[in-house]
């Protein structure tokens, strides 16, 4: 079974600064997918960024980038030039490619990020 | 527009009652999932389904039941056997063939026992 750990329940950052959210996971699989989801106060889950485990290059989406360390099973999210709208709960998620589990997502416990004006 | 619709947004249940949460998708996705969200615990999988008329228990299936009679629909029933049903429930769907495709989520149902 896969597990995902987010060790920072809460974080804050000043507007326009950079913040990094941590995520580690445990799996015996070699190929899988990792995601960061954002859940704002509306509680709608929004995909922020995805990483394919067989790709060495770290994924980037505008102000969001990841530091994927496969050997260390680490998948951190960096938010640059933080904006007030980035205030949300952030979830790290792991997705197996094994078909037996319908490729379900396994989530971490989340990090509540607050961007301060 | 394609998406996932959950209803109702808020639901109140008396102790001892069964309630059913609706989840409908028009994305033509094969897989559908139900997650429960509690503070500090992230999202935990209740049930999932890969195909019509088939579904599997997730990590916390006790006290819940589902059906998958149509590809588009995956309702969740919270039974009286669920001892602590107050939570936020999220339904999701995804294709099974596009492995890097993320799951798409509905807007959730907040269930409160009164």
GROMACS .gro file of C-alpha atoms in nm:
model
  231
    1UNK     CA    1   0.000   0.000   0.000
    2UNK     CA    2   0.108   0.352  -0.070
    3UNK     CA    3   0.132   0.623   0.193
    4UNK     CA    4   0.174   0.997   0.150
    5UNK     CA    5   0.305   1.219   0.428
    6UNK     CA    6   0.280   1.594   0.457
    7UNK     CA    7   0.458   1.698   0.774
    8UNK     CA    8   0.361   2.066   0.772
    9UNK     CA    9  -0.002   2.109   0.883
   10UNK     CA   10   0.015   2.488   0.847
   11UNK     CA   11   0.241   2.738   0.677
   12UNK     CA   12   0.233   3.108   0.604
   13UNK     CA   13   0.419   3.329   0.361
   14UNK     CA   14   0.429   3.698   0.281
   15UNK     CA   15   0.277   3.806  -0.046
   16UNK     CA   16   0.531   3.802  -0.334
   17UNK     CA   17   0.767   3.569  -0.148
   18UNK     CA   18   0.848   3.204  -0.217
   19UNK     CA   19   0.732   2.908  -0.012
   20UNK     CA   20   0.800   2.535  -0.033
   21UNK     CA   21   0.557   2.267   0.080
   22UNK     CA   22   0.698   1.923   0.161
   23UNK     CA   23   0.567   1.579   0.068
   24UNK     CA   24   0.715   1.234   0.104
   25UNK     CA   25   0.565   0.905  -0.004
   26UNK     CA   26   0.627   0.536   0.027
   27UNK     CA   27   0.578   0.286  -0.253
   28UNK     CA   28   0.736  -0.025  -0.396
   29UNK     CA   29   0.633   0.068  -0.750
   30UNK     CA   30   0.874   0.209  -1.004
   31UNK     CA   31   0.626   0.395  -1.226
   32UNK     CA   32   0.355   0.617  -1.086
   33UNK     CA   33   0.222   0.970  -1.091
   34UNK     CA   34   0.233   1.246  -0.833
   35UNK     CA   35   0.003   1.543  -0.807
   36UNK     CA   36  -0.044   1.857  -0.604
   37UNK     CA   37  -0.404   1.965  -0.556
   38UNK     CA   38  -0.525   2.294  -0.412
   39UNK     CA   39  -0.845   2.326  -0.210
   40UNK     CA   40  -0.947   2.692  -0.155
   41UNK     CA   41  -1.219   2.791   0.092
   42UNK     CA   42  -1.481   2.696  -0.170
   43UNK     CA   43  -1.356   2.337  -0.113
   44UNK     CA   44  -1.333   2.267  -0.485
   45UNK     CA   45  -1.030   2.047  -0.555
   46UNK     CA   46  -0.811   2.204  -0.823
   47UNK     CA   47  -0.511   2.039  -0.985
   48UNK     CA   48  -0.198   2.249  -0.946
   49UNK     CA   49   0.072   2.035  -1.104
   50UNK     CA   50   0.154   1.675  -1.195
   51UNK     CA   51   0.477   1.475  -1.221
   52UNK     CA   52   0.538   1.146  -1.397
   53UNK     CA   53   0.783   0.931  -1.204
   54UNK     CA   54   0.974   0.814  -1.509
   55UNK     CA   55   1.050   1.172  -1.610
   56UNK     CA   56   1.358   1.316  -1.444
   57UNK     CA   57   1.274   1.673  -1.533
   58UNK     CA   58   1.082   1.857  -1.265
   59UNK     CA   59   0.739   1.980  -1.369
   60UNK     CA   60   0.666   2.352  -1.385
   61UNK     CA   61   0.338   2.539  -1.425
   62UNK     CA   62   0.383   2.915  -1.422
   63UNK     CA   63   0.461   3.011  -1.058
   64UNK     CA   64   0.440   2.651  -0.939
   65UNK     CA   65   0.724   2.402  -0.965
   66UNK     CA   66   0.818   2.077  -0.802
   67UNK     CA   67   1.138   1.924  -0.672
   68UNK     CA   68   1.100   1.554  -0.742
   69UNK     CA   69   1.360   1.332  -0.581
   70UNK     CA   70   1.266   0.976  -0.677
   71UNK     CA   71   1.533   0.798  -0.476
   72UNK     CA   72   1.439   0.993  -0.165
   73UNK     CA   73   1.065   0.958  -0.245
   74UNK     CA   74   1.021   1.329  -0.202
   75UNK     CA   75   0.791   1.560  -0.398
   76UNK     CA   76   0.793   1.919  -0.275
   77UNK     CA   77   0.596   2.209  -0.422
   78UNK     CA   78   0.749   2.553  -0.463
   79UNK     CA   79   0.523   2.854  -0.506
   80UNK     CA   80   0.701   3.164  -0.633
   81UNK     CA   81   0.570   3.521  -0.609
   82UNK     CA   82   0.295   3.410  -0.372
   83UNK     CA   83  -0.044   3.572  -0.421
   84UNK     CA   84  -0.337   3.614  -0.184
   85UNK     CA   85  -0.536   3.376  -0.403
   86UNK     CA   86  -0.288   3.102  -0.326
   87UNK     CA   87  -0.431   3.076   0.025
   88UNK     CA   88  -0.570   2.723   0.038
   89UNK     CA   89  -0.522   2.373   0.165
   90UNK     CA   90  -0.267   2.190  -0.049
   91UNK     CA   91  -0.273   1.813  -0.089
   92UNK     CA   92  -0.001   1.592  -0.225
   93UNK     CA   93  -0.135   1.281  -0.399
   94UNK     CA   94   0.007   0.958  -0.538
   95UNK     CA   95  -0.147   0.760  -0.820
   96UNK     CA   96  -0.053   0.404  -0.894
   97UNK     CA   97  -0.049   0.274  -1.249
   98UNK     CA   98  -0.159  -0.067  -1.129
   99UNK     CA   99  -0.499  -0.137  -1.278
  100UNK     CA  100  -0.619  -0.344  -0.984
  101UNK     CA  101  -0.708  -0.044  -0.771
  102UNK     CA  102  -0.869   0.163  -1.047
  103UNK     CA  103  -0.564   0.384  -1.024
  104UNK     CA  104  -0.703   0.560  -0.719
  105UNK     CA  105  -0.538   0.864  -0.568
  106UNK     CA  106  -0.383   0.837  -0.223
  107UNK     CA  107  -0.370   1.171  -0.046
  108UNK     CA  108  -0.156   1.325   0.223
  109UNK     CA  109  -0.316   1.501   0.520
  110UNK     CA  110  -0.271   1.844   0.366
  111UNK     CA  111  -0.090   2.170   0.438
  112UNK     CA  112  -0.292   2.484   0.505
  113UNK     CA  113  -0.110   2.771   0.337
  114UNK     CA  114  -0.192   3.129   0.425
  115UNK     CA  115  -0.055   3.414   0.216
  116UNK     CA  116  -0.022   3.728   0.424
  117UNK     CA  117  -0.065   4.076   0.273
  118UNK     CA  118  -1.971   2.187  -2.011
  119UNK     CA  119  -1.837   1.854  -1.888
  120UNK     CA  120  -1.794   1.796  -1.520
  121UNK     CA  121  -1.901   1.625  -1.202
  122UNK     CA  122  -2.210   1.729  -1.012
  123UNK     CA  123  -2.269   1.641  -0.650
  124UNK     CA  124  -2.595   1.706  -0.471
  125UNK     CA  125  -2.704   1.826  -0.233
  126UNK     CA  126  -2.437   2.071  -0.120
  127UNK     CA  127  -2.553   2.045   0.242
  128UNK     CA  128  -2.733   1.751   0.399
  129UNK     CA  129  -2.864   1.696   0.748
  130UNK     CA  130  -2.938   1.354   0.885
  131UNK     CA  131  -3.104   1.238   1.200
  132UNK     CA  132  -2.939   0.959   1.389
  133UNK     CA  133  -3.058   0.619   1.267
  134UNK     CA  134  -3.146   0.740   0.917
  135UNK     CA  135  -2.992   0.638   0.588
  136UNK     CA  136  -2.909   0.916   0.342
  137UNK     CA  137  -2.794   0.906  -0.018
  138UNK     CA  138  -2.547   1.146  -0.176
  139UNK     CA  139  -2.569   1.192  -0.550
  140UNK     CA  140  -2.276   1.203  -0.792
  141UNK     CA  141  -2.318   1.241  -1.169
  142UNK     CA  142  -2.049   1.290  -1.435
  143UNK     CA  143  -2.071   1.362  -1.807
  144UNK     CA  144  -1.699   1.320  -1.877
  145UNK     CA  145  -1.739   0.962  -2.004
  146UNK     CA  146  -1.495   0.846  -1.737
  147UNK     CA  147  -1.484   0.478  -1.648
  148UNK     CA  148  -1.365   0.514  -1.289
  149UNK     CA  149  -1.549   0.690  -1.010
  150UNK     CA  150  -1.451   0.736  -0.646
  151UNK     CA  151  -1.593   0.852  -0.315
  152UNK     CA  152  -1.366   1.020  -0.061
  153UNK     CA  153  -1.436   1.139   0.290
  154UNK     CA  154  -1.258   1.449   0.420
  155UNK     CA  155  -1.211   1.515   0.791
  156UNK     CA  156  -0.997   1.791   0.941
  157UNK     CA  157  -0.633   1.692   0.966
  158UNK     CA  158  -0.680   1.362   0.785
  159UNK     CA  159  -0.679   1.450   0.420
  160UNK     CA  160  -0.903   1.252   0.188
  161UNK     CA  161  -0.975   0.889   0.259
  162UNK     CA  162  -1.118   0.649   0.001
  163UNK     CA  163  -1.457   0.498   0.078
  164UNK     CA  164  -1.548   0.311  -0.243
  165UNK     CA  165  -1.442   0.306  -0.604
  166UNK     CA  166  -1.578   0.165  -0.928
  167UNK     CA  167  -1.404   0.087  -1.254
  168UNK     CA  168  -1.703  -0.029  -1.454
  169UNK     CA  169  -2.079  -0.042  -1.442
  170UNK     CA  170  -2.220  -0.294  -1.195
  171UNK     CA  171  -1.885  -0.336  -1.023
  172UNK     CA  172  -1.733  -0.155  -0.726
  173UNK     CA  173  -1.470  -0.215  -0.460
  174UNK     CA  174  -1.425  -0.115  -0.098
  175UNK     CA  175  -1.171   0.148  -0.014
  176UNK     CA  176  -1.000   0.210   0.318
  177UNK     CA  177  -1.307   0.314   0.519
  178UNK     CA  178  -1.607   0.137   0.359
  179UNK     CA  179  -1.779   0.030   0.681
  180UNK     CA  180  -2.119   0.194   0.719
  181UNK     CA  181  -2.138   0.298   0.354
  182UNK     CA  182  -2.284   0.144   0.039
  183UNK     CA  183  -2.273   0.235  -0.331
  184UNK     CA  184  -2.419   0.132  -0.664
  185UNK     CA  185  -2.306   0.178  -1.024
  186UNK     CA  186  -2.604   0.106  -1.246
  187UNK     CA  187  -2.503   0.365  -1.504
  188UNK     CA  188  -2.161   0.484  -1.616
  189UNK     CA  189  -2.256   0.841  -1.533
  190UNK     CA  190  -2.382   0.784  -1.180
  191UNK     CA  191  -2.223   0.662  -0.855
  192UNK     CA  192  -2.448   0.738  -0.555
  193UNK     CA  193  -2.322   0.688  -0.200
  194UNK     CA  194  -2.553   0.581   0.082
  195UNK     CA  195  -2.449   0.661   0.436
  196UNK     CA  196  -2.622   0.402   0.651
  197UNK     CA  197  -2.717   0.410   1.017
  198UNK     CA  198  -2.424   0.174   1.078
  199UNK     CA  199  -2.181   0.460   1.013
  200UNK     CA  200  -2.111   0.581   1.367
  201UNK     CA  201  -1.955   0.916   1.283
  202UNK     CA  202  -2.093   1.031   0.948
  203UNK     CA  203  -2.049   1.404   0.992
  204UNK     CA  204  -1.789   1.496   0.729
  205UNK     CA  205  -1.729   1.647   0.387
  206UNK     CA  206  -1.776   1.399   0.103
  207UNK     CA  207  -1.609   1.432  -0.235
  208UNK     CA  208  -1.686   1.238  -0.550
  209UNK     CA  209  -1.427   1.208  -0.827
  210UNK     CA  210  -1.389   1.045  -1.165
  211UNK     CA  211  -1.105   0.967  -1.402
  212UNK     CA  212  -1.038   0.775  -1.720
  213UNK     CA  213  -0.857   0.445  -1.680
  214UNK     CA  214  -0.660   0.461  -2.003
  215UNK     CA  215  -0.490   0.799  -1.977
  216UNK     CA  216  -0.264   0.722  -1.687
  217UNK     CA  217  -0.135   1.072  -1.629
  218UNK     CA  218  -0.478   1.227  -1.621
  219UNK     CA  219  -0.576   1.364  -1.288
  220UNK     CA  220  -0.901   1.283  -1.114
  221UNK     CA  221  -1.174   1.542  -1.151
  222UNK     CA  222  -1.372   1.632  -0.841
  223UNK     CA  223  -1.723   1.747  -0.767
  224UNK     CA  224  -1.788   2.037  -0.533
  225UNK     CA  225  -1.865   1.812  -0.239
  226UNK     CA  226  -2.148   1.744   0.004
  227UNK     CA  227  -2.131   1.850   0.366
  228UNK     CA  228  -2.318   1.593   0.578
  229UNK     CA  229  -2.414   1.678   0.934
  230UNK     CA  230  -2.586   1.451   1.184
  231UNK     CA  231  -2.840   1.638   1.396
   0.00000   0.00000   0.00000
